[in-house]
GROMACS .gro file of C-alpha atoms in nm:
model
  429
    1UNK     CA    1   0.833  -2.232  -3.218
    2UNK     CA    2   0.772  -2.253  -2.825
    3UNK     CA    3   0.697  -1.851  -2.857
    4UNK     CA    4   0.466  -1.901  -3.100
    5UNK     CA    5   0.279  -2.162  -2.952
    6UNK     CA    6   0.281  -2.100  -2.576
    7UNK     CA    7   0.358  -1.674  -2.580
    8UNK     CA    8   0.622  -1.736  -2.348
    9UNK     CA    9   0.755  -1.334  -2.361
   10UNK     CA   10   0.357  -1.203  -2.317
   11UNK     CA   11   0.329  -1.448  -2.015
   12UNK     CA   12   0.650  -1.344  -1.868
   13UNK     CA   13   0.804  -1.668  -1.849
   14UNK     CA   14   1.114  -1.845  -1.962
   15UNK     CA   15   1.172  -2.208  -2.125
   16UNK     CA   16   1.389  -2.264  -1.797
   17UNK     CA   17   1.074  -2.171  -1.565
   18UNK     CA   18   0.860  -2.371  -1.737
   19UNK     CA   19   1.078  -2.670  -1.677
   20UNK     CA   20   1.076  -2.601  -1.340
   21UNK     CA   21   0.740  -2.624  -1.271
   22UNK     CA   22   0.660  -2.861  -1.491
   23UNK     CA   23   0.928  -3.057  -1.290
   24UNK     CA   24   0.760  -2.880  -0.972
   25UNK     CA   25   0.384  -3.049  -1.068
   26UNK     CA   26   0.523  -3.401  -1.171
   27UNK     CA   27   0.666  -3.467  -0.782
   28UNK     CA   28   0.392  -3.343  -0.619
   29UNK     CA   29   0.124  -3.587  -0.841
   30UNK     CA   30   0.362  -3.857  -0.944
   31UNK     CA   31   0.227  -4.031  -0.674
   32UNK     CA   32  -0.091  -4.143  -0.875
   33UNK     CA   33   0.130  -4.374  -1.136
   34UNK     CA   34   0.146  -4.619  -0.802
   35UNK     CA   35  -0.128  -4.510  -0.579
   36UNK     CA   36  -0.412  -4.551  -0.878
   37UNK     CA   37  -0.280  -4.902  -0.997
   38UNK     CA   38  -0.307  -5.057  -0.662
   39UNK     CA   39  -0.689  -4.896  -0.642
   40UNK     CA   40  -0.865  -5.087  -0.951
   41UNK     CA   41  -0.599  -5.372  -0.854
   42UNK     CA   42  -0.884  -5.424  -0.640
   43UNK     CA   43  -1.161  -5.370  -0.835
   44UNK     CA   44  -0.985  -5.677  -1.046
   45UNK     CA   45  -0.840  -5.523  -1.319
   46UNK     CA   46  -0.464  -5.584  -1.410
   47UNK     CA   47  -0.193  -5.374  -1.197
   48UNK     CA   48   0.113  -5.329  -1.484
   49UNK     CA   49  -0.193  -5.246  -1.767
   50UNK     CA   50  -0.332  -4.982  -1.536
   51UNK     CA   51  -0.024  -4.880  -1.491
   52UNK     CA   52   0.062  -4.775  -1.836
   53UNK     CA   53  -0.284  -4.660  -1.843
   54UNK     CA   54  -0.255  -4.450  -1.602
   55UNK     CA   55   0.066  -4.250  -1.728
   56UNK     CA   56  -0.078  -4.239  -2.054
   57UNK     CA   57  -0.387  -4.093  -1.959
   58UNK     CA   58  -0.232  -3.862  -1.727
   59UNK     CA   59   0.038  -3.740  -2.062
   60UNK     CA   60  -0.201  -3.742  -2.344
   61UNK     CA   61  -0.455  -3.522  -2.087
   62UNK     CA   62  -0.175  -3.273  -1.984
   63UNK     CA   63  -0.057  -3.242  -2.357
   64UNK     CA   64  -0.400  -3.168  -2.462
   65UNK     CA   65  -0.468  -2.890  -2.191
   66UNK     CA   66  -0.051  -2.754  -2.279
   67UNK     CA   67  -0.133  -2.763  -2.680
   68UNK     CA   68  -0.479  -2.646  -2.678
   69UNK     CA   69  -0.605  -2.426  -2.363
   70UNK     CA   70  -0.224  -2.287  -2.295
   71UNK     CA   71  -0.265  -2.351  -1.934
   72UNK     CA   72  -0.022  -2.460  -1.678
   73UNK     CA   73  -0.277  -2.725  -1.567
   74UNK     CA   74  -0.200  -3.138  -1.519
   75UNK     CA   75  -0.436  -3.395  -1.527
   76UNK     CA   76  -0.448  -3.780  -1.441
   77UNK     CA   77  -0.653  -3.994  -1.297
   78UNK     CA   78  -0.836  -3.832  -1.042
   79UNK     CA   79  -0.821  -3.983  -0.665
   80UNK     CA   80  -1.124  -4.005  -0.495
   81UNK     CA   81  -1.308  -4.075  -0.810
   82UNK     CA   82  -1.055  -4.422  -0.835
   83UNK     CA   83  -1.186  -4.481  -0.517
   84UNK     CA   84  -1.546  -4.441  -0.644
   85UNK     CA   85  -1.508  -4.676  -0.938
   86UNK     CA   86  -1.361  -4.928  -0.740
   87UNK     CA   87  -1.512  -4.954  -0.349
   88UNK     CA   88  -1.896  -4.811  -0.500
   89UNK     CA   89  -1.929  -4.915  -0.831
   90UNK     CA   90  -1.757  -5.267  -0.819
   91UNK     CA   91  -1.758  -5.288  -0.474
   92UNK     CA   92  -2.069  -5.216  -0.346
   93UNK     CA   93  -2.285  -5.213  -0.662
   94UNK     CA   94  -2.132  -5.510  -0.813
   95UNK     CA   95  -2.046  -5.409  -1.127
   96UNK     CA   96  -1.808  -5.524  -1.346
   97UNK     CA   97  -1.457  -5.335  -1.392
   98UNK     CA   98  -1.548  -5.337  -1.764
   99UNK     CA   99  -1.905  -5.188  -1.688
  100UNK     CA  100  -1.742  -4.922  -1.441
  101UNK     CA  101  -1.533  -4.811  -1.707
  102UNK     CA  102  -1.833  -4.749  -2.002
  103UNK     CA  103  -1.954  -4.565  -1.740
  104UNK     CA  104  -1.658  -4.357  -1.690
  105UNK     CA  105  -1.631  -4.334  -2.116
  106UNK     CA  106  -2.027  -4.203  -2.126
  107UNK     CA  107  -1.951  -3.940  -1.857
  108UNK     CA  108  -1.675  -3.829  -2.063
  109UNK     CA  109  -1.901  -3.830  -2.362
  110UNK     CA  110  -2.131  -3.606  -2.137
  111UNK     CA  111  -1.838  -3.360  -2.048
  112UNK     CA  112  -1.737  -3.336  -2.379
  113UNK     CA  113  -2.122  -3.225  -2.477
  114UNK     CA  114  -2.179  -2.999  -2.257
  115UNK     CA  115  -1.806  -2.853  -2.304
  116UNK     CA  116  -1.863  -2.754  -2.654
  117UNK     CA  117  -2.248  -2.625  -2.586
  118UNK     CA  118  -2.064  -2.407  -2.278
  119UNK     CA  119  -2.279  -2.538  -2.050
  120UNK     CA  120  -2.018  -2.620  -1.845
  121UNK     CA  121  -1.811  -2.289  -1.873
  122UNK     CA  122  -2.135  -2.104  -1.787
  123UNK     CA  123  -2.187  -2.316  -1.461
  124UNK     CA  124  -1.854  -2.210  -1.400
  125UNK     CA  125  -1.842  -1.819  -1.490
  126UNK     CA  126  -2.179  -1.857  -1.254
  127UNK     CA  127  -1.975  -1.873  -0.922
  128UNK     CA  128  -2.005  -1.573  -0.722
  129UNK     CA  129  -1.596  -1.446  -0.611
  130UNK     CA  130  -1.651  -1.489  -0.302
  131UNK     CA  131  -1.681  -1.859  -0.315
  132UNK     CA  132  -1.407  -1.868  -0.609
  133UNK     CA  133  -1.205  -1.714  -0.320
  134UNK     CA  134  -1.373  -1.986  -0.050
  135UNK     CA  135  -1.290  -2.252  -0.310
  136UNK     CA  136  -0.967  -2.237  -0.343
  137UNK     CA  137  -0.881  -2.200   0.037
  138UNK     CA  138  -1.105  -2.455   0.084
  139UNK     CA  139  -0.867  -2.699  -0.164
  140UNK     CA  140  -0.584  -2.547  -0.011
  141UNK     CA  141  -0.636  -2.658   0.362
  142UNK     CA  142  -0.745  -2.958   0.210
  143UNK     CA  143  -0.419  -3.031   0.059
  144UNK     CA  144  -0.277  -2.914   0.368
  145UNK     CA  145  -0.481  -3.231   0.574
  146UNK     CA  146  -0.345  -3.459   0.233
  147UNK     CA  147   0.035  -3.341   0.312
  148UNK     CA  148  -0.046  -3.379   0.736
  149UNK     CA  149  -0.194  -3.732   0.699
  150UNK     CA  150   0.084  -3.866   0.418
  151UNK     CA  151   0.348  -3.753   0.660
  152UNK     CA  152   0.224  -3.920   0.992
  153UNK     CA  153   0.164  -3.603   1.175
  154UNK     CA  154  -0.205  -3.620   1.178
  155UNK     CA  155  -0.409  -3.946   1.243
  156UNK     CA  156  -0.690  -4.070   1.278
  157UNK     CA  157  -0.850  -4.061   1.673
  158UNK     CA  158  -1.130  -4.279   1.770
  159UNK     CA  159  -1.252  -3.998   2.041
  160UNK     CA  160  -1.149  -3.669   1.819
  161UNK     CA  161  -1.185  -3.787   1.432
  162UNK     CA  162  -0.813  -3.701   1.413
  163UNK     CA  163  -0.524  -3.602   1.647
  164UNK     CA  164  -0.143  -3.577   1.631
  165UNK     CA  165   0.031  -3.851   1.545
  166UNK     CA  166   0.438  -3.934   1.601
  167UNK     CA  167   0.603  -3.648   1.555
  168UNK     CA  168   0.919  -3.750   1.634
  169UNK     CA  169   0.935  -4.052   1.304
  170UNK     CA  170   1.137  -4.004   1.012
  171UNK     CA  171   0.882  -3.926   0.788
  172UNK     CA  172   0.710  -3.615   0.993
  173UNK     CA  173   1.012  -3.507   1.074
  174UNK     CA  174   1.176  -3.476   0.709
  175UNK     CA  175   0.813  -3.330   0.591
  176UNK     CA  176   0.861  -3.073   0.854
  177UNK     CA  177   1.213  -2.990   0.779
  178UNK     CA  178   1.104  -3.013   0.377
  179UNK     CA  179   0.857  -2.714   0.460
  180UNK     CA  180   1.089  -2.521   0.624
  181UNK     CA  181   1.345  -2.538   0.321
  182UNK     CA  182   1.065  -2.439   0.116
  183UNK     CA  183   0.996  -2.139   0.303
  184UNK     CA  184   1.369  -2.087   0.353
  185UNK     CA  185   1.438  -2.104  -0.042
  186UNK     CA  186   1.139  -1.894  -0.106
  187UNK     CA  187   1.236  -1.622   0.134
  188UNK     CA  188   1.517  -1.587  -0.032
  189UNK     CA  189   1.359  -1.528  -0.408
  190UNK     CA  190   1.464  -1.933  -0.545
  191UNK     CA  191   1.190  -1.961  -0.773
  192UNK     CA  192   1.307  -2.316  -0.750
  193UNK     CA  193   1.235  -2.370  -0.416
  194UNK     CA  194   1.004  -2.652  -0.435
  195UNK     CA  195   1.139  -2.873  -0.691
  196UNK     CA  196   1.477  -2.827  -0.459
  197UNK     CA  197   1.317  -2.896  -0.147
  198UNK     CA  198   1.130  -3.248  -0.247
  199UNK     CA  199   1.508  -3.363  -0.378
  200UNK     CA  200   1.672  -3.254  -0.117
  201UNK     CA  201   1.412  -3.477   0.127
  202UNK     CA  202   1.463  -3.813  -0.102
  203UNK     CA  203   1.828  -3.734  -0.121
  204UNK     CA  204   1.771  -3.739   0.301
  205UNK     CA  205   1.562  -4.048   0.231
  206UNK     CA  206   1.791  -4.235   0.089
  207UNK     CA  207   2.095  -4.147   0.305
  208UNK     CA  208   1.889  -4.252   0.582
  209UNK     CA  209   1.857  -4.571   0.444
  210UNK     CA  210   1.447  -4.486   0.422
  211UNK     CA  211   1.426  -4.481   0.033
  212UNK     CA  212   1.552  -4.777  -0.150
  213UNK     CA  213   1.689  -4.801  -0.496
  214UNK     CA  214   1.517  -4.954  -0.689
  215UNK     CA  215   1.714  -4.893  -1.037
  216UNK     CA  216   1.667  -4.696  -1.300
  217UNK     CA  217   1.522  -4.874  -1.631
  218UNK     CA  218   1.243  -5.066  -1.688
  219UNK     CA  219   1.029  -5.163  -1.979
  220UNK     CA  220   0.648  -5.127  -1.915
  221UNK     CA  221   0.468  -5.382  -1.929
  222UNK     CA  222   0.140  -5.455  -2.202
  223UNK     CA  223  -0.209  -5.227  -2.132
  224UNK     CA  224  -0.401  -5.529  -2.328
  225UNK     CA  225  -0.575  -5.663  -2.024
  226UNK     CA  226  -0.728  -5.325  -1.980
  227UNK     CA  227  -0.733  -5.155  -2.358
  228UNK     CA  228  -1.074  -5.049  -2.498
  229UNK     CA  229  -1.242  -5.361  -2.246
  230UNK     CA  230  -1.553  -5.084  -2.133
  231UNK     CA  231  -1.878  -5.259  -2.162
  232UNK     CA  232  -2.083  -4.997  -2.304
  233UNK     CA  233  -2.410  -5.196  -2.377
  234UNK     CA  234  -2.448  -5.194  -1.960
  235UNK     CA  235  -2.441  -4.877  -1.935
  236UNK     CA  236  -2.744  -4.795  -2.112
  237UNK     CA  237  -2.934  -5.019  -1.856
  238UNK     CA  238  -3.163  -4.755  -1.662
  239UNK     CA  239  -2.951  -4.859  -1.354
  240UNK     CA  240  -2.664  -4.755  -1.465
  241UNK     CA  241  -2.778  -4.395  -1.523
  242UNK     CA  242  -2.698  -4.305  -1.154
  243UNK     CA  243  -2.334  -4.402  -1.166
  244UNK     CA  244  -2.244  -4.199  -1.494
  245UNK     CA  245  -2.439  -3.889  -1.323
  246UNK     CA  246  -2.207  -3.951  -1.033
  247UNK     CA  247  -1.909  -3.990  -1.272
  248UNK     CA  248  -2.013  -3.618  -1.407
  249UNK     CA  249  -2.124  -3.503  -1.144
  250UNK     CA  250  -1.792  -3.542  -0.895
  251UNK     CA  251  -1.596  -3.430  -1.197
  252UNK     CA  252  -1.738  -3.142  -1.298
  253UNK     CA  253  -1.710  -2.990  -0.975
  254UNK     CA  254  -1.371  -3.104  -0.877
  255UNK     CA  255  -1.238  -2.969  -1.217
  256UNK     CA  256  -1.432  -2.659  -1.165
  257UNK     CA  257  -1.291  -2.601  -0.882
  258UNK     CA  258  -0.926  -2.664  -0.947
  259UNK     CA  259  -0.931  -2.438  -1.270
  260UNK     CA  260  -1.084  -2.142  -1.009
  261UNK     CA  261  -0.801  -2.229  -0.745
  262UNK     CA  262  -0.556  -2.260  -0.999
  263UNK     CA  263  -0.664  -1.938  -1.187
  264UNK     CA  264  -0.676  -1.752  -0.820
  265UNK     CA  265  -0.331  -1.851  -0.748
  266UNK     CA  266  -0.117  -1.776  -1.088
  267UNK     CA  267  -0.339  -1.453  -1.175
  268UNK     CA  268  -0.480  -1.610  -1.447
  269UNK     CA  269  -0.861  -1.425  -1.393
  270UNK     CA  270  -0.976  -1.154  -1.662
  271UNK     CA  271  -1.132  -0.848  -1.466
  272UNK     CA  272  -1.445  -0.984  -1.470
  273UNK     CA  273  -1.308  -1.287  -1.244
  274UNK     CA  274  -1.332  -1.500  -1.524
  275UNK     CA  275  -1.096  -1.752  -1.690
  276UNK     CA  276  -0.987  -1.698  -2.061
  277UNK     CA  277  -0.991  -1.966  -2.271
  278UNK     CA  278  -1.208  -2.133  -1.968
  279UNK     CA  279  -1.438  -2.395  -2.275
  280UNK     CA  280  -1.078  -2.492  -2.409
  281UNK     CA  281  -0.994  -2.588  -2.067
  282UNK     CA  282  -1.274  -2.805  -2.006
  283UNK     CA  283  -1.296  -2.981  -2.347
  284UNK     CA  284  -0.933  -3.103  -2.280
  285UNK     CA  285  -1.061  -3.241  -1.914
  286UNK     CA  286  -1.306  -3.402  -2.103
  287UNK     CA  287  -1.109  -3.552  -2.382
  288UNK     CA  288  -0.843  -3.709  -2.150
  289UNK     CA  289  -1.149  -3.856  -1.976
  290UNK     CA  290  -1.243  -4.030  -2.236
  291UNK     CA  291  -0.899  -4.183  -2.389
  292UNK     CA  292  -0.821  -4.265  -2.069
  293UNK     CA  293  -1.161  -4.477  -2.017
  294UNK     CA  294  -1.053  -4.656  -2.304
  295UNK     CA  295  -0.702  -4.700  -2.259
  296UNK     CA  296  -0.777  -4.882  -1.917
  297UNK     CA  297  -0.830  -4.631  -1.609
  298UNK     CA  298  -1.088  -4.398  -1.400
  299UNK     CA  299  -1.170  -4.043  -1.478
  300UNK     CA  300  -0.919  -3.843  -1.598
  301UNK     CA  301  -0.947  -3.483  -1.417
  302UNK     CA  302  -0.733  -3.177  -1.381
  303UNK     CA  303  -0.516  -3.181  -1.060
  304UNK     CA  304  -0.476  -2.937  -0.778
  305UNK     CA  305  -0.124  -3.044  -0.740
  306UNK     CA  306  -0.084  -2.785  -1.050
  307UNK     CA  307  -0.086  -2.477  -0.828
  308UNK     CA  308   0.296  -2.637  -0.706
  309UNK     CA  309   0.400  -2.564  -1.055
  310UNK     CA  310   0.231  -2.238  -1.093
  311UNK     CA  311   0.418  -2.137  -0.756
  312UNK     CA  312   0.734  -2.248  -0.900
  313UNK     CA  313   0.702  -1.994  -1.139
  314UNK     CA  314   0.471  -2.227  -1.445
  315UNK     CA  315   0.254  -1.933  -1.675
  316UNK     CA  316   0.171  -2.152  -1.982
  317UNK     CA  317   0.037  -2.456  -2.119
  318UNK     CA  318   0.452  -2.571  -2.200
  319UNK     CA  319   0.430  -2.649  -1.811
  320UNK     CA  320   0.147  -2.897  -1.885
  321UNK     CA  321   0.390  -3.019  -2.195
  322UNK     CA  322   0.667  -3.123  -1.972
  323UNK     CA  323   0.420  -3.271  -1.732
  324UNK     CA  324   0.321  -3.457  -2.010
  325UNK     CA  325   0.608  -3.549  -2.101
  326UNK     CA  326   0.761  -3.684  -1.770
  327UNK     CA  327   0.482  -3.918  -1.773
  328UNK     CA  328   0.532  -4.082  -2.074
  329UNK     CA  329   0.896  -4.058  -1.940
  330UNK     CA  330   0.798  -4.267  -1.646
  331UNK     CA  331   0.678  -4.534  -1.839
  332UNK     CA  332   1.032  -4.649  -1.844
  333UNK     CA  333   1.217  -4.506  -1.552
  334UNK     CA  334   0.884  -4.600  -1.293
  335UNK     CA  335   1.125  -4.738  -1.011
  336UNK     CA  336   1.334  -4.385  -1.005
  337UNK     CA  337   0.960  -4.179  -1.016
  338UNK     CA  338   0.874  -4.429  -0.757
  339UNK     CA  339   1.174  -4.324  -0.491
  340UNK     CA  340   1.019  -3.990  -0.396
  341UNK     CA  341   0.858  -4.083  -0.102
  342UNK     CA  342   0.527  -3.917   0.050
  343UNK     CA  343   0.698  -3.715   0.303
  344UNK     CA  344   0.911  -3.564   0.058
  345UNK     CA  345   0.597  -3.360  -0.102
  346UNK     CA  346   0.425  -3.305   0.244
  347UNK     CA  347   0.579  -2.964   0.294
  348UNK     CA  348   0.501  -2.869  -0.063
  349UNK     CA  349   0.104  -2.938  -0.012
  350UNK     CA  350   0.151  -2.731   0.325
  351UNK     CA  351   0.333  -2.471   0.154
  352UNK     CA  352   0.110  -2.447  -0.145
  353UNK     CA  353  -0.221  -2.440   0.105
  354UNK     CA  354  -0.057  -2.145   0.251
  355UNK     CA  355   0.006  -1.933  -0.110
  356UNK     CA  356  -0.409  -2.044  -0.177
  357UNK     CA  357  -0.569  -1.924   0.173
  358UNK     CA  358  -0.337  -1.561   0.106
  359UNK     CA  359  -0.684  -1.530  -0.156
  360UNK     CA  360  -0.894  -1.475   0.157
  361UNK     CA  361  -0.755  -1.113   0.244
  362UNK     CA  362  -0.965  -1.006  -0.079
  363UNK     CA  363  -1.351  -1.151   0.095
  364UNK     CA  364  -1.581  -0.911   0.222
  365UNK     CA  365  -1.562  -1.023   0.620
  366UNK     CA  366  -1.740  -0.735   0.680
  367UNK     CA  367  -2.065  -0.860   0.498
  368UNK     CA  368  -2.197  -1.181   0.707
  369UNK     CA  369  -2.362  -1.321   0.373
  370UNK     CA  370  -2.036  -1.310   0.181
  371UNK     CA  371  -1.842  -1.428   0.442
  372UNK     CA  372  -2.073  -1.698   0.630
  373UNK     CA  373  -2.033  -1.918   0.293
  374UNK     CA  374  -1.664  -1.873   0.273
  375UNK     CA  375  -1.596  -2.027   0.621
  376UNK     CA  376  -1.921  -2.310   0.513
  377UNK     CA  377  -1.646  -2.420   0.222
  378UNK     CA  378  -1.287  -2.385   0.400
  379UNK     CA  379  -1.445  -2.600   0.667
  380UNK     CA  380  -1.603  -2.893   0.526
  381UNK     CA  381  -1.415  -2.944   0.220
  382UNK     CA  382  -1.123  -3.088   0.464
  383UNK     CA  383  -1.365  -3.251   0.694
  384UNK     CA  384  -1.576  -3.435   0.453
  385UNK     CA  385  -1.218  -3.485   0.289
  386UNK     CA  386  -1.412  -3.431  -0.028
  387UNK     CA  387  -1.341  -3.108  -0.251
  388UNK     CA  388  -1.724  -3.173  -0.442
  389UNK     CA  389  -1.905  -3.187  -0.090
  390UNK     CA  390  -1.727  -2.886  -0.006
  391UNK     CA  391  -1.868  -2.738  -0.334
  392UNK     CA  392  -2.195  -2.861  -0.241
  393UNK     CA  393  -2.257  -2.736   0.085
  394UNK     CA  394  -2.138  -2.341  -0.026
  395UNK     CA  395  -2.356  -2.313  -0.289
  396UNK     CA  396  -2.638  -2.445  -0.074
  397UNK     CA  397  -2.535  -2.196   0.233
  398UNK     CA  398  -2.495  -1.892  -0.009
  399UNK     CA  399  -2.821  -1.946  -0.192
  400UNK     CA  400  -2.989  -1.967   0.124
  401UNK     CA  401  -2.842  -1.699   0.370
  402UNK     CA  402  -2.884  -1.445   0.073
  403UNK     CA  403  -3.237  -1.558   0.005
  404UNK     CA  404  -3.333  -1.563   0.396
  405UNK     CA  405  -3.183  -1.223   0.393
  406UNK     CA  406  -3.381  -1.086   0.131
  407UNK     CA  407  -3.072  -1.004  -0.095
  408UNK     CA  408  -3.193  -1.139  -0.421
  409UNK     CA  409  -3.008  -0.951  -0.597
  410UNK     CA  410  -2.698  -1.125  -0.530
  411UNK     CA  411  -2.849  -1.396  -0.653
  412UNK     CA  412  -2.798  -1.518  -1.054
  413UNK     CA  413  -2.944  -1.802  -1.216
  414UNK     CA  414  -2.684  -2.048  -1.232
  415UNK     CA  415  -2.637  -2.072  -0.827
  416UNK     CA  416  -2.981  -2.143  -0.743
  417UNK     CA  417  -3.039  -2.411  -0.992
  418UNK     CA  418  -2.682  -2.508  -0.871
  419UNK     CA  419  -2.789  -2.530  -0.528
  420UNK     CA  420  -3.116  -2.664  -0.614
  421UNK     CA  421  -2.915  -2.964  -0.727
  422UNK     CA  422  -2.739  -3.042  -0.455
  423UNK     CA  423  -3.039  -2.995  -0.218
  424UNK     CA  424  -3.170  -3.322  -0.464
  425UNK     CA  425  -2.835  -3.468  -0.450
  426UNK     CA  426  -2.798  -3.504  -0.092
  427UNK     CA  427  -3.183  -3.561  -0.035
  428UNK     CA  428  -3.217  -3.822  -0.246
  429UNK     CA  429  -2.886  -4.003  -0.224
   0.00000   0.00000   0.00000
């Protein structure tokens, strides 16, 4: 049955490797079951129901991209658009959590729309390689900043914007000796390397006396505060129109560009640089949206942290399965899911950023308009410490630089209006 449905043999893949990596991409995002909780905690909406919210979301999304796109692509709540619903919308804007979250349900409504019209899929087919290629090692280094900052060894610097921090603490020092492993393990062909290397560091953890144990077993507690509570009748107020655009607007480009990073770095491209199956892909992103707006938490999106599992050897959607899975599996056993600590997945982000910069080798360095909006992208994604910005800023820069060098040619339809966009977005935000 798992042949049939996944193609396991075609994708060169075992049931074993899938396991893996599905293992693989659980540790490295199983952070956002406690990280995304303690975010609309603050936007006043109830910490256990999120909770369950979140690993709902996060298993009905991954089963829908595993059963129906065949992709080895997670999703879950998406950070940085958690932080959006919470500090902007509530925060700032003083909305309600219930209003924040009919906005987050309409922008999935959107997705969904322009997912079966292939809007979407078209914007995304539209991206010249070279920023595919500038994407991806854009998302890698910024993982690699993610894995630096979680384990101490960058910080934030008053005079410099960021500088070393103590390398000589526990938690920099197992992330460093977690990387090494990985490299180690990889060198020598495990294909389990990562999934290996994050135990090992918790095992370290806890021997340490670093991690505690917090049991094994627990029931979850009731989603009611937070089940189907969206106020949709605010959200057709003509205020409210900004906030879902930003909803679709920061997701669409952060899934875009996971699904090209991801693609880049398990070989998934047709040779046209495209993504089979891409609309499938994007219809499940914006179904989990959607159920998870209504079971209680932010936008559901597909998650970088994937291209751990497609490095530990994940070809097909049954990676996604087990991802799913694991989730609803953490429902119960939260306080074990809870004991790998942030340092123990450090080395993986830093190992991972390396695997998605090797896609640079295959830019044209040689032609200043290909490679000027590469660097544009590697650069400020990190810096802005936002992967959409990033986006933003190298369609702008390649729209421009070919059009001020007369190479129109280059240019198709869907990156001007793209860039066009984004010229509005930031002028008028």
């Amino acid at each position: 049955m798992l042949e049939k449905i996944f193609k396991l043999k075609e994708n060169q893949t075992t049931l074993k490797q899938e396991v893996v990596a599905g293992l693989t991409t659980f540790l490295t995002m199983a952070y956002i079951i406690f990280v995304n909780p303690m975010m609309l905690a603050d936007a006043g909406m109830d910490h256990g129901a999120v909770f369950v919210a979140t690993c709902l979301a996060a298993a009905i999304g991954c089963l829908i991209m595993g059963l129906m796109a065949n992709y080895p692509i997670a999703l879950a709540p998406g950070m940085g658009l958690n932080a959006f619903f919470t500090y902007t919308v509530v925060g700032e804007m003083g909305y309600s959590w219930e209003t924040a979250l009919g906005a987050v349900f309409m922008s999935g409504i959107c997705f969904l729309i322009l997912s079966l019209v292939r809007i979407r899929e078209w914007i995304v087919n539209s991206i010249p390689m070279s920023l595919r290629l500038g994407i991806a090692a854009g998302i890698g280094l910024f993982l690699a900043l993610i894995g630096l900052k979680s384990a101490g060894i960058v910080v934030a610097s008053p005079a410099t914007l960021v500088t070393m921090g103590d390398i000589k603490a526990f938690p920099a020092v197992m992330a460093v000796l977690g990387f090494f492993l990985i490299i180690a393990m990889v060198n020598r062909g495990m294909k389990s390397a990562v999934i290996l290397s994050i135990l090992a560091i918790t095992g370290l953890g806890m021997l340490f006396g670093d991690v505690q144990y917090n049991g094994l077993v627990s029931a979850p507690p009731s989603i009611a505060p937070t089940f189907m509570k969206m106020d949709l009748s605010a959200v057709l107020e003509v205020s409210m129109l900004s906030v879902v655009f930003a909803f679709l607007f920061v997701d669409l480009f952060d899934t875009s560009g996971t699904l090209v990073a991801v693609a880049q770095r398990g070989g998934f491209l047709d040779d046209k640089g495209r993504l089979p199956r891409l609309n499938r892909a994007l219809t499940a992103d914006s179904v989990a949206t959607i159920v998870g707006a209504g079971l209680g938490t932010s936008t559901t999106t597909s998650y970088i942290e994937s291209t751990a599992g497609v490095s530990a050897g994940g070809r097909t959607g049954l990676t996604a399965v087990v991802v799913g899975l694991l989730f609803l599996a953490a429902l119960f056993i939260s306080p074990l899911a809870g004991m790998v600590p942030a340092y123990a997945t450090a080395g993986t982000l830093f190992y991972v950023a390396i695997l998605m910069m090797s896609g640079l080798v295959h830019v044209e360095w040689e032609d200043i308009t290909e490679a000027a909006p590469v660097v544009v992208v590697c650069l400020l994604m990190p810096l802005t410490f936002s992967i959409a910005s990033g986006i933003a800023f190298g369609f702008i820069s390649y729209a421009a630089i070919k059009a001020l060098s007369g190479r129109f040619r280059d240019l198709n339809v869907g990156v001007v209006v793209l860039a066009l966009l984004f010229v509005a977005k930031f002028a008028f935000a």
